[in-house]
Amino acid sequence: MIRIEKLVKTFDGFPALNSLNLHVKKGSLYGLVGVNGSGKTTIIRHISGMYRQDNGTVEIDGMPVYDNTAVKSRLGYIADDLYFFGNYSISALKSFYSRLYKSWSGERFNEMSALFKLDCHKPVRKFSKGMQKQAAFILAMSVMPDVLLLDEPIDGLDPLIRRQVMHHIIKEAAEREMTVLLSSHNLKEIEGVCDTVGIVKEGRMVIEKELDDLKAGTLKLQLAYPPDDKKGRERYKDLNILHYEKRENSSIELLIVSGAEDEIMPKVKAHNPLVCEALPLTLDEIFVYETEGAVNEIFDEI
Amino acid sequence: MKSLTKFNLQSPINLALLREQLKRFWYLALVQMALYGIILLTVYSDAISGPRQMLNVLQMSHIIIPMAMLFFPFFAVSAMFTYLFRVQSADVTHSLPYTRTQLFCTNVLTGLILMIVPLLLFCVFCLNPVYMPGSLGRIGTPLNPFGDIALFFGRMLLALVFYYAVYLVCVMASGNIIMFIVAGGALPFLPITLHIVWQFLKSFFLTGYDVSSHLNAGLAEKLFISNPIFMMFQIQGGIDMNPYIITYGITALVLCVLAFFLYRLRRLERAGETLVFTPAKNALVFFLASAVSAALTFTAIALLAEFAGIYIANDFAILLLFALFFVVFYYLGHMMMERTIHVKSKRKLLKWFAAVLGGILVVGYFFTITGIGSSFVPKFSDVEAVYTGGASFNNIPDGTIISDSNIIDGVINAHKALLKDKGTLREAGFYGGFNSSGLSRKYGHLSREYIAYFLTDGAAVTSAYVIPASLYESSGLNSLHAEETVALTQYLGNKARLEPEDLGAISLSIPGRFDGSLGFSDPRELEELFACIKADALTDAERMGAMIKEAAENGAAAISDYYGADNICIINIFSKEEMEEISSGDYYYSRPMDIRLADPENILAWLKENGINY
């Protein structure tokens, strides 16, 4: 559905995106994760057709996005930093969007307006940030997009509204096979919604996997050895350890290991630990440990 | 990657957007209509005394009209395109489903509609008073209200579209509103600025000050109306509008196309910056830093000499001072452009610019371009007449223009001798302008002297020098002017400048024979009289030169003293263009050819033959 290959974008010599690849399948809920300044918003601006790439390809269904009306009319976009024309109200925007987008659904608009209970005749600029986000969401969903791009969509939304928004996104993805790409700092939110995750670091895609694969490919282990066992990390040379932790005067070790569980466990058990327990791994931890590793890889390359 | 020059083959106008933009900015048309309404009050009020008075308003005499020409396009462009100055608005606008071409064309069309509709309505309302009861009955002159109002509409439309295009280019290159306003004000004056810079460089580096600048001045006057408001006010009835319409129309079209390409090249992420095209930014900073540094360097030299008594005439010291100013203003310029004090990334650029600047200065120095204006000395065979003196030829109509071959030869040799003393010349010429008091203490009296050559091809070239009086005397130039007040003719040659078919009128007076002057404008009379003038002067330069010399050698204070007042004929020859200027009351710009002749036998014979008594 969405395909980005070797995307390069520089701002005054600063490489915001550096040969970045991204692939989103149709109907997928794709979470774009990265620290501040990693390039998430720049990627979304390329996909939405705002930015012209310096190099590389940005395509939706095999068609380039930039300056392509056919593709752009299939997109819904909610920016992190919202902007609305002049003193436009939601109903004025509705009238504009309904003429602009052939796929506009008045029925969906009514449904969403009723849900969020916003004053459709009040200038959107006078709304709070959270209400503006809701307004943008109503409009974006009413376009009936094939691809929905959300840049930090839940910032400023209260938990109840946040849940409603996410519910509708998932529902729409399931019913219409709408493809969703959302960027967020809130990894819990992404973990709960997305099926695929892309981790961006310094303008590069460092990891792009389905969430299940990502979790299956990383194991968090808690191990205990006899107090006189002093081997420590040395014993795991044959494992790809992302993180190793052992407190002083403690025989308990905490390992984050990259790889399949059925490959890792026999190797660990071969060291005869007193306790060997696999703990649940959060996306938060994967993000932290995997990006650390990826950063090290980048440094190694340099 | 998509090509910047590849366009989609779909309608350039997005109707949904057009409708929305008109809905959003309808109030602009209303404001314009309100301002036109103020003019309408005058129109209706004047209509009571007669529609002709009403139509006078449409001759651009109302203050609101130039304001409309200038500000309505500005507001239209601002409304349509200043969204580009904010990242958020630029992003959202460009994420919507239309192409950049559609967005540009639709916005341009919206702005035009918002300007044209109020103007059209205004013109329609202007027609009404013509048919007010009694208004037609009171006038005795033919009235063509449709024609006059259509002419007004056309002129206004032209000016509006021209300025609209100017602002379009500016908004596409600017990143914020301040730069947009500054650039919009400056752009219409770009042609005249380039012309002046070119004239300056040409005179400085190539030919010296050009006395034949009458033609250049004419061009300058035309270029000055690169701002259409000047033109609209200058044009009186009866002037052919076609050249102006074509010029403004083509310029507006070119600017629109340029704006379109800039728009496509423009990157949204540049929103909020001073200038959105980096190379233009660097060039502008470099140009401004150079200009300000040069001005401050010369000011500093003058101030130090004037108030501190410190005389700086050392090349190295002056270059160093300039370099210091340049570095400061270069960084300041970038700080302003980037709106930050962190301009470290510009160091590399600065090195390059400094190298280029240094190169220019070194080359300029070795070619002795600094200070002596011009080292151009024509060949003897190319010169018909010369002038030397302490005032420019243009400023002294009675100045001595000498066609004697010996004197021409003497001036050329003296000029060459003068140029050989480059050290003094450069110091006096270059620094004297900024440090005259310091140099006066060193050399004594300084004066500005001119040497003008009148060439066989009709051109005239003047070099100006600020030189010590002692040098002027030692060069021999001074002795050529033993009799400065001896006046005979303006330039005797000048064949290329004026041909009979260009003649508009000839004015002729012989103070010793009759009072006042005789004027001729009949084509047949002009042709014959011009032939006689040529026979008397232009084809007999040698004889006239000998007469000057004879008058000078005999100590005459003026030619009339020597040959008698009744033998001096003063002739003013006007071209057709000058006659048009005079008839339009714009006499200031006309500079008729002024010829003074002694013993004009052919002219006198022609007058007699045609029964004109004197």
PDB file of N, CA and C in Angstrom, chain B residues 400-404 407 483 486-490 492 541-554 556 559 562-563:
ATOM      1  N   THR B 400      33.242  76.187 -24.438  1.00  0.00           N
ATOM      2  CA  THR B 400      34.007  76.183 -25.680  1.00  0.00           C
ATOM      3  C   THR B 400      34.183  74.759 -26.198  1.00  0.00           C
ATOM      4  N   ILE B 401      33.607  74.500 -27.334  1.00  0.00           N
ATOM      5  CA  ILE B 401      33.801  73.208 -27.980  1.00  0.00           C
ATOM      6  C   ILE B 401      34.709  73.485 -29.174  1.00  0.00           C
ATOM      7  N   ILE B 402      35.872  72.886 -29.122  1.00  0.00           N
ATOM      8  CA  ILE B 402      36.886  73.278 -30.111  1.00  0.00           C
ATOM      9  C   ILE B 402      37.063  72.179 -31.147  1.00  0.00           C
ATOM     10  N   SER B 403      37.012  72.569 -32.429  1.00  0.00           N
ATOM     11  CA  SER B 403      37.200  71.575 -33.477  1.00  0.00           C
ATOM     12  C   SER B 403      38.525  71.744 -34.202  1.00  0.00           C
ATOM     13  N   ASP B 404      39.329  72.687 -33.724  1.00  0.00           N
ATOM     14  CA  ASP B 404      40.643  72.911 -34.352  1.00  0.00           C
ATOM     15  C   ASP B 404      41.510  71.666 -34.156  1.00  0.00           C
ATOM     16  N   ILE B 407      44.359  71.870 -31.646  1.00  0.00           N
ATOM     17  CA  ILE B 407      43.928  71.847 -30.239  1.00  0.00           C
ATOM     18  C   ILE B 407      43.484  70.436 -29.847  1.00  0.00           C
ATOM     19  N   GLU B 483      41.446  81.365 -23.117  1.00  0.00           N
ATOM     20  CA  GLU B 483      40.273  82.218 -23.270  1.00  0.00           C
ATOM     21  C   GLU B 483      39.032  81.373 -22.997  1.00  0.00           C
ATOM     22  N   VAL B 486      35.531  82.438 -24.513  1.00  0.00           N
ATOM     23  CA  VAL B 486      35.277  82.484 -25.951  1.00  0.00           C
ATOM     24  C   VAL B 486      34.265  81.391 -26.287  1.00  0.00           C
ATOM     25  N   ALA B 487      33.158  81.790 -26.819  1.00  0.00           N
ATOM     26  CA  ALA B 487      32.112  80.814 -27.119  1.00  0.00           C
ATOM     27  C   ALA B 487      31.784  80.870 -28.596  1.00  0.00           C
ATOM     28  N   LEU B 488      31.696  79.762 -29.162  1.00  0.00           N
ATOM     29  CA  LEU B 488      31.272  79.785 -30.553  1.00  0.00           C
ATOM     30  C   LEU B 488      30.118  78.815 -30.763  1.00  0.00           C
ATOM     31  N   THR B 489      30.398  77.571 -30.762  1.00  0.00           N
ATOM     32  CA  THR B 489      29.328  76.629 -31.088  1.00  0.00           C
ATOM     33  C   THR B 489      29.248  75.561 -30.029  1.00  0.00           C
ATOM     34  N   GLN B 490      28.118  74.941 -29.988  1.00  0.00           N
ATOM     35  CA  GLN B 490      28.084  73.662 -29.333  1.00  0.00           C
ATOM     36  C   GLN B 490      28.736  72.713 -30.326  1.00  0.00           C
ATOM     37  N   LEU B 492      30.061  70.791 -33.124  1.00  0.00           N
ATOM     38  CA  LEU B 492      29.870  71.044 -34.555  1.00  0.00           C
ATOM     39  C   LEU B 492      29.499  69.777 -35.326  1.00  0.00           C
ATOM     40  N   ALA B 541      33.627  72.428 -40.363  1.00  0.00           N
ATOM     41  CA  ALA B 541      34.139  72.494 -39.006  1.00  0.00           C
ATOM     42  C   ALA B 541      35.527  73.119 -38.938  1.00  0.00           C
ATOM     43  N   GLU B 542      36.321  72.818 -39.934  1.00  0.00           N
ATOM     44  CA  GLU B 542      37.685  73.347 -39.940  1.00  0.00           C
ATOM     45  C   GLU B 542      37.676  74.873 -39.929  1.00  0.00           C
ATOM     46  N   ARG B 543      36.805  75.407 -40.785  1.00  0.00           N
ATOM     47  CA  ARG B 543      36.743  76.866 -40.892  1.00  0.00           C
ATOM     48  C   ARG B 543      36.269  77.463 -39.554  1.00  0.00           C
ATOM     49  N   MET B 544      35.262  76.783 -38.947  1.00  0.00           N
ATOM     50  CA  MET B 544      34.731  77.308 -37.693  1.00  0.00           C
ATOM     51  C   MET B 544      35.780  77.238 -36.594  1.00  0.00           C
ATOM     52  N   GLY B 545      36.553  76.137 -36.605  1.00  0.00           N
ATOM     53  CA  GLY B 545      37.608  75.981 -35.609  1.00  0.00           C
ATOM     54  C   GLY B 545      38.633  77.099 -35.750  1.00  0.00           C
ATOM     55  N   ALA B 546      38.976  77.408 -37.012  1.00  0.00           N
ATOM     56  CA  ALA B 546      39.962  78.457 -37.262  1.00  0.00           C
ATOM     57  C   ALA B 546      39.444  79.803 -36.758  1.00  0.00           C
ATOM     58  N   MET B 547      38.121  79.975 -36.900  1.00  0.00           N
ATOM     59  CA  MET B 547      37.533  81.237 -36.436  1.00  0.00           C
ATOM     60  C   MET B 547      37.605  81.363 -34.910  1.00  0.00           C
ATOM     61  N   ILE B 548      37.384  80.213 -34.233  1.00  0.00           N
ATOM     62  CA  ILE B 548      37.483  80.241 -32.756  1.00  0.00           C
ATOM     63  C   ILE B 548      38.894  80.627 -32.353  1.00  0.00           C
ATOM     64  N   LYS B 549      39.821  79.940 -33.014  1.00  0.00           N
ATOM     65  CA  LYS B 549      41.215  80.152 -32.655  1.00  0.00           C
ATOM     66  C   LYS B 549      41.601  81.623 -32.870  1.00  0.00           C
ATOM     67  N   GLU B 550      41.152  82.132 -33.995  1.00  0.00           N
ATOM     68  CA  GLU B 550      41.483  83.533 -34.330  1.00  0.00           C
ATOM     69  C   GLU B 550      40.909  84.460 -33.254  1.00  0.00           C
ATOM     70  N   ALA B 551      39.661  84.167 -32.841  1.00  0.00           N
ATOM     71  CA  ALA B 551      39.030  84.998 -31.814  1.00  0.00           C
ATOM     72  C   ALA B 551      39.803  84.887 -30.512  1.00  0.00           C
ATOM     73  N   ALA B 552      40.196  83.652 -30.179  1.00  0.00           N
ATOM     74  CA  ALA B 552      40.919  83.448 -28.924  1.00  0.00           C
ATOM     75  C   ALA B 552      42.273  84.134 -28.963  1.00  0.00           C
ATOM     76  N   GLU B 553      42.992  83.996 -30.092  1.00  0.00           N
ATOM     77  CA  GLU B 553      44.335  84.583 -30.196  1.00  0.00           C
ATOM     78  C   GLU B 553      44.300  86.104 -30.152  1.00  0.00           C
ATOM     79  N   ASN B 554      43.184  86.643 -30.569  1.00  0.00           N
ATOM     80  CA  ASN B 554      43.065  88.102 -30.551  1.00  0.00           C
ATOM     81  C   ASN B 554      42.457  88.615 -29.243  1.00  0.00           C
ATOM     82  N   ALA B 556      39.700  87.932 -27.661  1.00  0.00           N
ATOM     83  CA  ALA B 556      38.273  88.250 -27.558  1.00  0.00           C
ATOM     84  C   ALA B 556      37.672  87.589 -26.328  1.00  0.00           C
ATOM     85  N   ILE B 559      32.861  85.431 -28.723  1.00  0.00           N
ATOM     86  CA  ILE B 559      32.887  85.408 -30.178  1.00  0.00           C
ATOM     87  C   ILE B 559      32.180  86.608 -30.782  1.00  0.00           C
ATOM     88  N   TYR B 562      34.277  89.651 -31.198  1.00  0.00           N
ATOM     89  CA  TYR B 562      35.261  89.641 -32.281  1.00  0.00           C
ATOM     90  C   TYR B 562      34.600  89.796 -33.654  1.00  0.00           C
ATOM     91  N   TYR B 563      33.524  89.018 -33.849  1.00  0.00           N
ATOM     92  CA  TYR B 563      32.888  89.048 -35.168  1.00  0.00           C
ATOM     93  C   TYR B 563      31.678  89.978 -35.244  1.00  0.00           C
TER      94      TYR B 563
END
